[in-house]
Amino acid sequence: MYHSFKFIALICACGTLAACGDTALEQGLLGAGAGAGAAIVTGGSTTTGALVGGAANLAYCQTYPDRCD
């Protein structure tokens, strides 16, 4: 049961990465929050999760700005 909760929470956290934000700062912060949240749920490093999430969201939103509306 606990593993199912972690999986669902991880999917929800990944879904928040689609919320790009209007500026590069917002994009990085939203991604960092989602990454840190996913790390907390899965028992990983929050620092690493925030760094990876922030960088991934910023890269995605800058590469595909039309998908972030």
PDB file of C-alpha atoms in Angstrom:
ATOM      1  CA  MET A   1       0.000   0.000   0.000  1.00  0.00           C
ATOM      2  CA  TYR A   2       2.768   2.451   0.938  1.00  0.00           C
ATOM      3  CA  HIS A   3       4.567   1.834  -2.369  1.00  0.00           C
ATOM      4  CA  SER A   4       1.381   2.603  -4.280  1.00  0.00           C
ATOM      5  CA  PHE A   5       1.072   5.902  -2.415  1.00  0.00           C
ATOM      6  CA  LYS A   6       4.682   6.777  -3.261  1.00  0.00           C
ATOM      7  CA  PHE A   7       4.119   5.967  -6.926  1.00  0.00           C
ATOM      8  CA  ILE A   8       0.944   8.059  -7.151  1.00  0.00           C
ATOM      9  CA  ALA A   9       2.600  10.960  -5.336  1.00  0.00           C
ATOM     10  CA  LEU A  10       5.581  10.760  -7.687  1.00  0.00           C
ATOM     11  CA  ILE A  11       3.311  10.868 -10.734  1.00  0.00           C
ATOM     12  CA  CYS A  12       1.508  13.903  -9.294  1.00  0.00           C
ATOM     13  CA  ALA A  13       4.809  15.629  -8.593  1.00  0.00           C
ATOM     14  CA  CYS A  14       5.965  14.997 -12.137  1.00  0.00           C
ATOM     15  CA  GLY A  15       2.705  16.440 -13.400  1.00  0.00           C
ATOM     16  CA  THR A  16       3.488  19.702 -11.645  1.00  0.00           C
ATOM     17  CA  LEU A  17       6.523  20.097 -13.858  1.00  0.00           C
ATOM     18  CA  ALA A  18       4.133  20.957 -16.673  1.00  0.00           C
ATOM     19  CA  ALA A  19       3.260  24.136 -14.770  1.00  0.00           C
ATOM     20  CA  CYS A  20       6.013  26.167 -16.379  1.00  0.00           C
ATOM     21  CA  GLY A  21       5.600  29.680 -15.052  1.00  0.00           C
ATOM     22  CA  ASP A  22       5.961  32.919 -16.978  1.00  0.00           C
ATOM     23  CA  THR A  23       9.625  33.692 -16.336  1.00  0.00           C
ATOM     24  CA  ALA A  24      12.787  31.613 -16.118  1.00  0.00           C
ATOM     25  CA  LEU A  25      12.871  32.201 -12.357  1.00  0.00           C
ATOM     26  CA  GLU A  26       9.308  30.913 -11.917  1.00  0.00           C
ATOM     27  CA  GLN A  27      10.077  27.925 -14.125  1.00  0.00           C
ATOM     28  CA  GLY A  28      13.115  27.032 -12.035  1.00  0.00           C
ATOM     29  CA  LEU A  29      11.297  27.501  -8.740  1.00  0.00           C
ATOM     30  CA  LEU A  30       8.273  25.442  -9.778  1.00  0.00           C
ATOM     31  CA  GLY A  31      10.524  22.645 -10.987  1.00  0.00           C
ATOM     32  CA  ALA A  32      12.618  22.792  -7.826  1.00  0.00           C
ATOM     33  CA  GLY A  33       9.503  22.553  -5.675  1.00  0.00           C
ATOM     34  CA  ALA A  34       8.206  19.587  -7.618  1.00  0.00           C
ATOM     35  CA  GLY A  35      11.582  17.860  -7.518  1.00  0.00           C
ATOM     36  CA  ALA A  36      11.997  18.407  -3.786  1.00  0.00           C
ATOM     37  CA  GLY A  37       8.446  17.191  -3.160  1.00  0.00           C
ATOM     38  CA  ALA A  38       9.058  14.055  -5.183  1.00  0.00           C
ATOM     39  CA  ALA A  39      12.281  13.436  -3.263  1.00  0.00           C
ATOM     40  CA  ILE A  40      10.521  13.763   0.082  1.00  0.00           C
ATOM     41  CA  VAL A  41       7.826  11.295  -0.953  1.00  0.00           C
ATOM     42  CA  THR A  42      10.292   8.768  -2.335  1.00  0.00           C
ATOM     43  CA  GLY A  43      12.850   9.150   0.444  1.00  0.00           C
ATOM     44  CA  GLY A  44      15.526  10.720  -1.743  1.00  0.00           C
ATOM     45  CA  SER A  45      17.709  13.765  -1.282  1.00  0.00           C
ATOM     46  CA  THR A  46      15.649  16.957  -1.341  1.00  0.00           C
ATOM     47  CA  THR A  47      18.631  18.989  -2.515  1.00  0.00           C
ATOM     48  CA  THR A  48      19.252  16.705  -5.453  1.00  0.00           C
ATOM     49  CA  GLY A  49      15.533  16.569  -6.233  1.00  0.00           C
ATOM     50  CA  ALA A  50      15.283  20.357  -6.202  1.00  0.00           C
ATOM     51  CA  LEU A  51      18.323  20.792  -8.431  1.00  0.00           C
ATOM     52  CA  VAL A  52      17.230  18.174 -10.940  1.00  0.00           C
ATOM     53  CA  GLY A  53      13.598  19.321 -10.931  1.00  0.00           C
ATOM     54  CA  GLY A  54      14.510  22.978 -11.365  1.00  0.00           C
ATOM     55  CA  ALA A  55      16.936  22.306 -14.186  1.00  0.00           C
ATOM     56  CA  ALA A  56      14.588  19.882 -15.929  1.00  0.00           C
ATOM     57  CA  ASN A  57      11.587  22.207 -15.786  1.00  0.00           C
ATOM     58  CA  LEU A  58      13.613  25.189 -16.955  1.00  0.00           C
ATOM     59  CA  ALA A  59      15.103  23.213 -19.839  1.00  0.00           C
ATOM     60  CA  TYR A  60      11.723  21.815 -20.874  1.00  0.00           C
ATOM     61  CA  CYS A  61       9.939  25.154 -20.734  1.00  0.00           C
ATOM     62  CA  GLN A  62      12.678  26.936 -22.638  1.00  0.00           C
ATOM     63  CA  THR A  63      12.786  24.204 -25.295  1.00  0.00           C
ATOM     64  CA  TYR A  64       8.998  23.848 -25.701  1.00  0.00           C
ATOM     65  CA  PRO A  65       7.410  27.166 -24.666  1.00  0.00           C
ATOM     66  CA  ASP A  66       4.230  26.403 -26.627  1.00  0.00           C
ATOM     67  CA  ARG A  67       3.554  23.351 -24.424  1.00  0.00           C
ATOM     68  CA  CYS A  68       3.654  25.356 -21.198  1.00  0.00           C
ATOM     69  CA  ASP A  69       0.532  27.440 -21.761  1.00  0.00           C
TER      70      ASP A  69
END
